[in-house]
XYZ file of C-alpha atoms in Angstrom:
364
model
C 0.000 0.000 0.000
C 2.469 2.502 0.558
C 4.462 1.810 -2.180
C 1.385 1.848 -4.371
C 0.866 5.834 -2.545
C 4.292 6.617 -3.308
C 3.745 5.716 -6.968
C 0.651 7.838 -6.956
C 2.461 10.510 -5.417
C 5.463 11.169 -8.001
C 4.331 13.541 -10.724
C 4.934 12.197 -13.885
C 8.030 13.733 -16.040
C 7.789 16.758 -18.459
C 7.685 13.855 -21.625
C 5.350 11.783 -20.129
C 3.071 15.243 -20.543
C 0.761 15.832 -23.566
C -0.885 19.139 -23.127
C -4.510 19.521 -25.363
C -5.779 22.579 -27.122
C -8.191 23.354 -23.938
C -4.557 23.908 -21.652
C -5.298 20.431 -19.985
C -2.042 18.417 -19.171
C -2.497 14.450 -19.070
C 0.153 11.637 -19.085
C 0.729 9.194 -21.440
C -1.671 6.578 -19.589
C -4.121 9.734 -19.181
C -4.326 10.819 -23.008
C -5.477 7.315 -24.225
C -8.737 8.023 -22.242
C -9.334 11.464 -24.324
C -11.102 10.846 -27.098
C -9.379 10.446 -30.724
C -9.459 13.731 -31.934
C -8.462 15.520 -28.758
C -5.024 13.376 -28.969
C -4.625 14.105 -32.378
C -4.473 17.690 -31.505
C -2.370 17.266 -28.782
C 0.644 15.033 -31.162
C 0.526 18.512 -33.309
C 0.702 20.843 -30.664
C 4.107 18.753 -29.588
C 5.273 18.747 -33.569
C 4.811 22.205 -33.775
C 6.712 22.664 -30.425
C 9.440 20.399 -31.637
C 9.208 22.490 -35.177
C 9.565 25.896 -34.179
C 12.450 25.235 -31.377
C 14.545 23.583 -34.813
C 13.515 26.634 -36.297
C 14.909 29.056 -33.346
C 18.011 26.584 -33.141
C 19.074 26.438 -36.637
C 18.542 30.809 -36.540
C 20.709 30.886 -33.977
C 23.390 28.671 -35.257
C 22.955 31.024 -38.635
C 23.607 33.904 -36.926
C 26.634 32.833 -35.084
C 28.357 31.611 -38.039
C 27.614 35.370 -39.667
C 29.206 37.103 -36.200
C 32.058 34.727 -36.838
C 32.467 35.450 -40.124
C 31.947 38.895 -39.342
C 34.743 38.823 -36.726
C 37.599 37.455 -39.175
C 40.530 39.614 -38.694
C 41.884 40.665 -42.894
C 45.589 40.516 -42.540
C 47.913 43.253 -44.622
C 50.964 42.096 -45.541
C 53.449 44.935 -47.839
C 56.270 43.240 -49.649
C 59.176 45.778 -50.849
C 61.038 44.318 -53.381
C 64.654 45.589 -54.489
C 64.606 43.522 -57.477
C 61.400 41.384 -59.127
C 59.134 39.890 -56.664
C 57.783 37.600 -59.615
C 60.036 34.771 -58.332
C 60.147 35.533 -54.423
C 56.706 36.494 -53.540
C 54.401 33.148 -54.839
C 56.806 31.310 -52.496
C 55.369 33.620 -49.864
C 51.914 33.340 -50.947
C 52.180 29.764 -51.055
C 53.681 29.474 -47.526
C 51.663 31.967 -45.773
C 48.490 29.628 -47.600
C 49.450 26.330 -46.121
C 50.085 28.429 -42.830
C 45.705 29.284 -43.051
C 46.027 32.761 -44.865
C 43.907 32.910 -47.841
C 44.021 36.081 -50.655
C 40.609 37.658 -50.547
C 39.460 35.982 -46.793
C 41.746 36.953 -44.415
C 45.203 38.562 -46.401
C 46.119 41.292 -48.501
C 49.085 40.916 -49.446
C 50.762 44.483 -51.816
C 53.596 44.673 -53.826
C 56.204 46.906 -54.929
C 59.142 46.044 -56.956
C 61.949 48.328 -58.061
C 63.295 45.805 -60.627
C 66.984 46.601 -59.724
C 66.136 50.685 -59.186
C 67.055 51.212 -55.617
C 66.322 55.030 -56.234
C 62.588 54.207 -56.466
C 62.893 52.569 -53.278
C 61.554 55.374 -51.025
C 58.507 56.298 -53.019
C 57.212 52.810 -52.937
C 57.994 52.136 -49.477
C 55.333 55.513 -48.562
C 52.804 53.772 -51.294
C 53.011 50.568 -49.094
C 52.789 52.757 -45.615
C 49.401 54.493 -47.207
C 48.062 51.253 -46.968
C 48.183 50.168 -43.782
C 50.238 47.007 -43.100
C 50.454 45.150 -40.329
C 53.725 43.911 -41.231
C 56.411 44.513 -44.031
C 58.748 42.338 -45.540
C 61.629 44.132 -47.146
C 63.531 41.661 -49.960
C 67.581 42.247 -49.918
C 69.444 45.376 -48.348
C 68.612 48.140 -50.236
C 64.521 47.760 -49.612
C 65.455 46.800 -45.792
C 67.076 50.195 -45.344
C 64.443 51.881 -46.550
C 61.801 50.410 -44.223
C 63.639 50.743 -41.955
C 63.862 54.807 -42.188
C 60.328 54.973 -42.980
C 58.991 53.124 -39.584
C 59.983 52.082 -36.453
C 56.348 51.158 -35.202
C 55.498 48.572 -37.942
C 57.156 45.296 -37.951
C 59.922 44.370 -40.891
C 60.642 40.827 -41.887
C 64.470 40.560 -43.265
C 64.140 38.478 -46.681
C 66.955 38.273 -46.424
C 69.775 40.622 -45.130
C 73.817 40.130 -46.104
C 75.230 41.791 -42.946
C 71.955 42.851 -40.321
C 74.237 44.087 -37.766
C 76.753 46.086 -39.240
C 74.275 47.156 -41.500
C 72.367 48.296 -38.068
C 69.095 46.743 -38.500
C 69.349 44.251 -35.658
C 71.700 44.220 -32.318
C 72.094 40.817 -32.543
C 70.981 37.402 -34.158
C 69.807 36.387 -30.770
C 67.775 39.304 -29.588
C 67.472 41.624 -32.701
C 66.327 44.380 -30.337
C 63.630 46.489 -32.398
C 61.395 46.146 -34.860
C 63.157 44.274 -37.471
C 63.781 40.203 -37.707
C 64.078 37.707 -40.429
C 66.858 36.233 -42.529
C 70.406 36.432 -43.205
C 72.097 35.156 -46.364
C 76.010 34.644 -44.948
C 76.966 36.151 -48.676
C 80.477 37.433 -46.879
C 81.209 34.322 -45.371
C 81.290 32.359 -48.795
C 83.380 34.591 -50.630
C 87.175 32.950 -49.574
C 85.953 29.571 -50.793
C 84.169 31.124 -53.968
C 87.667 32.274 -54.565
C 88.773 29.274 -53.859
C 86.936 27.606 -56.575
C 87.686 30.609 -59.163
C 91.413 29.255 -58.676
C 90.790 26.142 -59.601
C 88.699 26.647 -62.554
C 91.020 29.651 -63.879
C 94.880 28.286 -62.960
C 96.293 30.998 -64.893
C 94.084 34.433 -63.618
C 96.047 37.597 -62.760
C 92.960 39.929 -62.892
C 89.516 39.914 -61.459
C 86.716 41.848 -61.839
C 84.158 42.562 -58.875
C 80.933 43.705 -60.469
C 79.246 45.992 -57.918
C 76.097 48.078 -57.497
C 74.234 50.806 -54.860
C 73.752 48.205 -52.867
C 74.810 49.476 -49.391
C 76.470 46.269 -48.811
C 78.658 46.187 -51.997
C 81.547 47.920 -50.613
C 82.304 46.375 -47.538
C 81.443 42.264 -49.808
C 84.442 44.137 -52.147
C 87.317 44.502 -49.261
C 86.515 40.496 -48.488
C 86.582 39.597 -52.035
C 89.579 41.704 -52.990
C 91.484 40.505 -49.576
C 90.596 36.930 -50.462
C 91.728 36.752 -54.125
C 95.267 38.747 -52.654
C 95.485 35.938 -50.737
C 95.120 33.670 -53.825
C 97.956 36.245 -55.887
C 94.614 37.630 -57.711
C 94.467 41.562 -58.318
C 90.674 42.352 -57.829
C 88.998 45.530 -59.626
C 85.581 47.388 -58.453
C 83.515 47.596 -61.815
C 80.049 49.750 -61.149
C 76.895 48.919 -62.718
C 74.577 51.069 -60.590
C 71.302 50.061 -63.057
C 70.186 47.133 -64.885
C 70.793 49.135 -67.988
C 74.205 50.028 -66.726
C 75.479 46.482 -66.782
C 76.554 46.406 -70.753
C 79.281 49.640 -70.096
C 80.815 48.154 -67.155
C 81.342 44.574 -68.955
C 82.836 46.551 -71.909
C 85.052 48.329 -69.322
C 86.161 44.466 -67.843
C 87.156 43.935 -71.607
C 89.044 46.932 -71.843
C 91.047 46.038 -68.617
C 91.700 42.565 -69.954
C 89.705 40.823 -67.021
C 89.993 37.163 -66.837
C 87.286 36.312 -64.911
C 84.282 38.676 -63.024
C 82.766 37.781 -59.688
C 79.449 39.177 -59.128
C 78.646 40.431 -55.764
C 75.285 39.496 -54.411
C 72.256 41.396 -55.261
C 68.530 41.043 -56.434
C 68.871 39.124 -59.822
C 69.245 40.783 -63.147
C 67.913 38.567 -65.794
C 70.326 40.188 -68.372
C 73.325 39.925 -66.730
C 74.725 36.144 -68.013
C 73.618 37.308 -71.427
C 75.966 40.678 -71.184
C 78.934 38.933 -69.910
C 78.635 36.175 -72.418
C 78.234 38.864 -75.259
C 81.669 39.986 -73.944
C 83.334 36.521 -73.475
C 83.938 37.087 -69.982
C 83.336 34.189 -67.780
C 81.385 35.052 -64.163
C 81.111 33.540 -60.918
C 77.983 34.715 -58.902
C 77.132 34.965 -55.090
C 73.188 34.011 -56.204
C 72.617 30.368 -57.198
C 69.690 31.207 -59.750
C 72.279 32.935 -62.328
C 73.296 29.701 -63.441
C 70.101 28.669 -64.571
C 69.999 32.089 -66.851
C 73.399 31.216 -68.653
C 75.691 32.142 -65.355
C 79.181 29.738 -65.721
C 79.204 29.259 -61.818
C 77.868 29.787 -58.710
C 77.874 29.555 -55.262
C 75.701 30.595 -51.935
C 73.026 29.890 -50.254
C 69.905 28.220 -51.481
C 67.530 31.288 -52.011
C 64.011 30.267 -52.746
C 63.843 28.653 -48.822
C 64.583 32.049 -47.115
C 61.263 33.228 -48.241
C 59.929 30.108 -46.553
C 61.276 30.774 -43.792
C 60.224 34.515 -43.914
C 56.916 33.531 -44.470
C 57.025 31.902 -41.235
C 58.295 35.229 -39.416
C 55.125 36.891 -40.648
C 52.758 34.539 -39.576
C 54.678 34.455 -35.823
C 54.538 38.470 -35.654
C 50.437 37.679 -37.039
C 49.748 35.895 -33.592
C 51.374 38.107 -31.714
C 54.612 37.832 -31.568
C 57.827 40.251 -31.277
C 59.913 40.780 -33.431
C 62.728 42.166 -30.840
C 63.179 38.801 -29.241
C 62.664 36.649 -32.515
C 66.162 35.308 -33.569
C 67.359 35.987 -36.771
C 67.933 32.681 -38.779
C 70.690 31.660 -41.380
C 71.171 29.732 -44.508
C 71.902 26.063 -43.759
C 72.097 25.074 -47.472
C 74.481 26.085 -49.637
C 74.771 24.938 -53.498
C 77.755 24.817 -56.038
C 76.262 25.193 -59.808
C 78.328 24.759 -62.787
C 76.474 25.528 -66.110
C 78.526 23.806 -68.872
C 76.814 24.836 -71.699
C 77.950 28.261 -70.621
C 81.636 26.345 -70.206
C 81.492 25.213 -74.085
C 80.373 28.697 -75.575
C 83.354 30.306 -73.878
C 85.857 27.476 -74.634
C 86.672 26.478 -71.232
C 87.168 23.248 -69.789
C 86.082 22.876 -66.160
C 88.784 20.283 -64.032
C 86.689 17.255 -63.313
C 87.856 17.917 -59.731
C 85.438 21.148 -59.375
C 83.048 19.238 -61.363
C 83.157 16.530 -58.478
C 82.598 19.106 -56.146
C 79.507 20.643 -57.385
C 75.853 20.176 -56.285
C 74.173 21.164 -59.288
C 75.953 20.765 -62.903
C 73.631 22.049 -66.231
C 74.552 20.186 -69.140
């Protein structure tokens, strides 16, 4: 008996309720007594319950999606290029894309090039500040300079620098210090075995020519290079091509001065350049890898193309938050020999098979 009055006494649960269209609530036991119609009524006025909460849930799951989408930060990335950004900058894009930024979602991403022109520098730079950018990325010396005189506020990403601290963009590779981190390319530290090689190849050479430009690193990269080939009983010349358009007068000047063989000095690439020297029968060596693959004889540095990988890294750290005073600055850890013999047979040379056993890349 008192179990039986305990039973009666428990209300029944909220889905064991059916509530009619006269506001009466019966159980499940209850609603077989109504007659058919009234529990007809009352299954629809639970579907239509059931129908309209979907309703408010699948508005409400709209509408956060929208604030969400409405909340997605658009990223502005300026990219100052001292020489063509056609190569460099869909490495970035395509780095920066596996790293979730997405052209036309959340990045903007501007460029300016100055194809070689470091006196344009400037004026782009202030058409890249007009814009905005949460962070810069400055290719080579010449267009890290310049960012770095037009702001000390906005973050610069090195892509990549020959000498950051003497050039005084960073304190150190450790703790750069300021507002500027990124990449170094070691360029000085591979000119005494460039040489090296050049002696090798060219048993004979009394005279070589160091093809230079206005980039502010070019005269320091000329003591090394001219202290290294003294070492080597070379005589080294400075020969100035200040412009892309200058390069055919300063070859013709290497002619004049009976050059045997010119080493080019680092610097954003120059498409014409092989072409020019090869026009002139003058054989060249180059800091930048990717000459050889334009008609360059040699070549030897670091392996370019993965320090804008890298780069593209620093911008997506600086992105989330971080800054850029206490992010080290990284260096090359691949460098490549290229030999282009093709390039060899057009100026009559024969390259030793001892430097051709020493090479990582050889273009036959």
């Amino acid at each position: 008996m008192e179990a039986e009055h305990a039973a009666r006494a428990t209300p029944p649960s909220y889905a064991e309720l059916v509530e009619t269209t006269d506001g009466r609530k019966l159980t499940k036991s209850t609603r077989h007594a109504i007659c058919p119609r009234q529990q007809s009524t009352a299954v629809i006025v639970m579907d239509c319950t059931i129908s309209r909460r979907l309703v408010l849930v699948g508005c409400l799951s709209l509408c956060m999606r929208k604030a969400c989408a409405q909340k997605t930060r658009v990223w502005r990335v300026a990219y100052l290029a001292s020489g063509r950004a056609s190569v460099t900058v869909p490495v970035m894009k395509e780095t920066l894309r596996q790293l979730g930024y997405q052209e036309g979602r959340n990045l903007v991403f501007d460029v300016r090039d100055a194809n070689g022109r470091y006196s344009e520098l400037p004026e782009l730079m202030q058409q890249l500040l007009s814009l905005k950018p949460d962070v810069i990325v400055a290719e080579a010396t010449p267009a890290i300079a310049v960012a770095q005189m037009a702001t000390s506020s906005i973050p610069i990403v090195m892509s990549p620098s020959t000498d950051p601290i003497s050039s005084g963009f960073i304190r150190s590779f450790a703790r750069p210090g300021g507002n500027i981190t990124g990449v170094a390319n070691m360029f000085g530290d591979t000119t005494a075995k460039t040489l090296d090689i050049i002696r090798l190849v060219f048993t004979g050479a009394k005279n070589l020519a160091v093809l230079i430009s206005n980039n502010p690193t070019h005269p320091q990269l000329f003591e090394v290079a001219s202290k290294a080939a003294a070492k080597i009983g070379v005589s080294a010349g400075r020969f100035v091509a200040p412009n892309p358009e200058d390069l055919k007068k300063a070859f013709a000047e290497m002619k004049a001065g009976n050059v045997d063989v010119a080493y080019v000095l680092a610097d954003p690439v120059r498409p014409a350049l092989p072409a020019v020297a090869l026009e002139h029968g003058i054989p060249t060596v180059f800091q930048v890898n990717s000459y050889t693959e334009l008609g360059g004889l040699m070549s030897y540095g670091p392996d370019i193309l993965p320090l804008f990988v890298m780069a593209a890294h620093y911008v997506d750290r600086i992105l989330k938050g971080g800054n850029p005073a206490e992010m080290p600055v990284q260096q090359p850890t691949k460098f490549v020999f290229a030999v282009n013999l093709r390039t060899a047979k057009a100026l009559g040379l024969t390259i030793p098979e001892t430097v051709l056993a020493m090479a990582d890349k050889v273009i036959e």
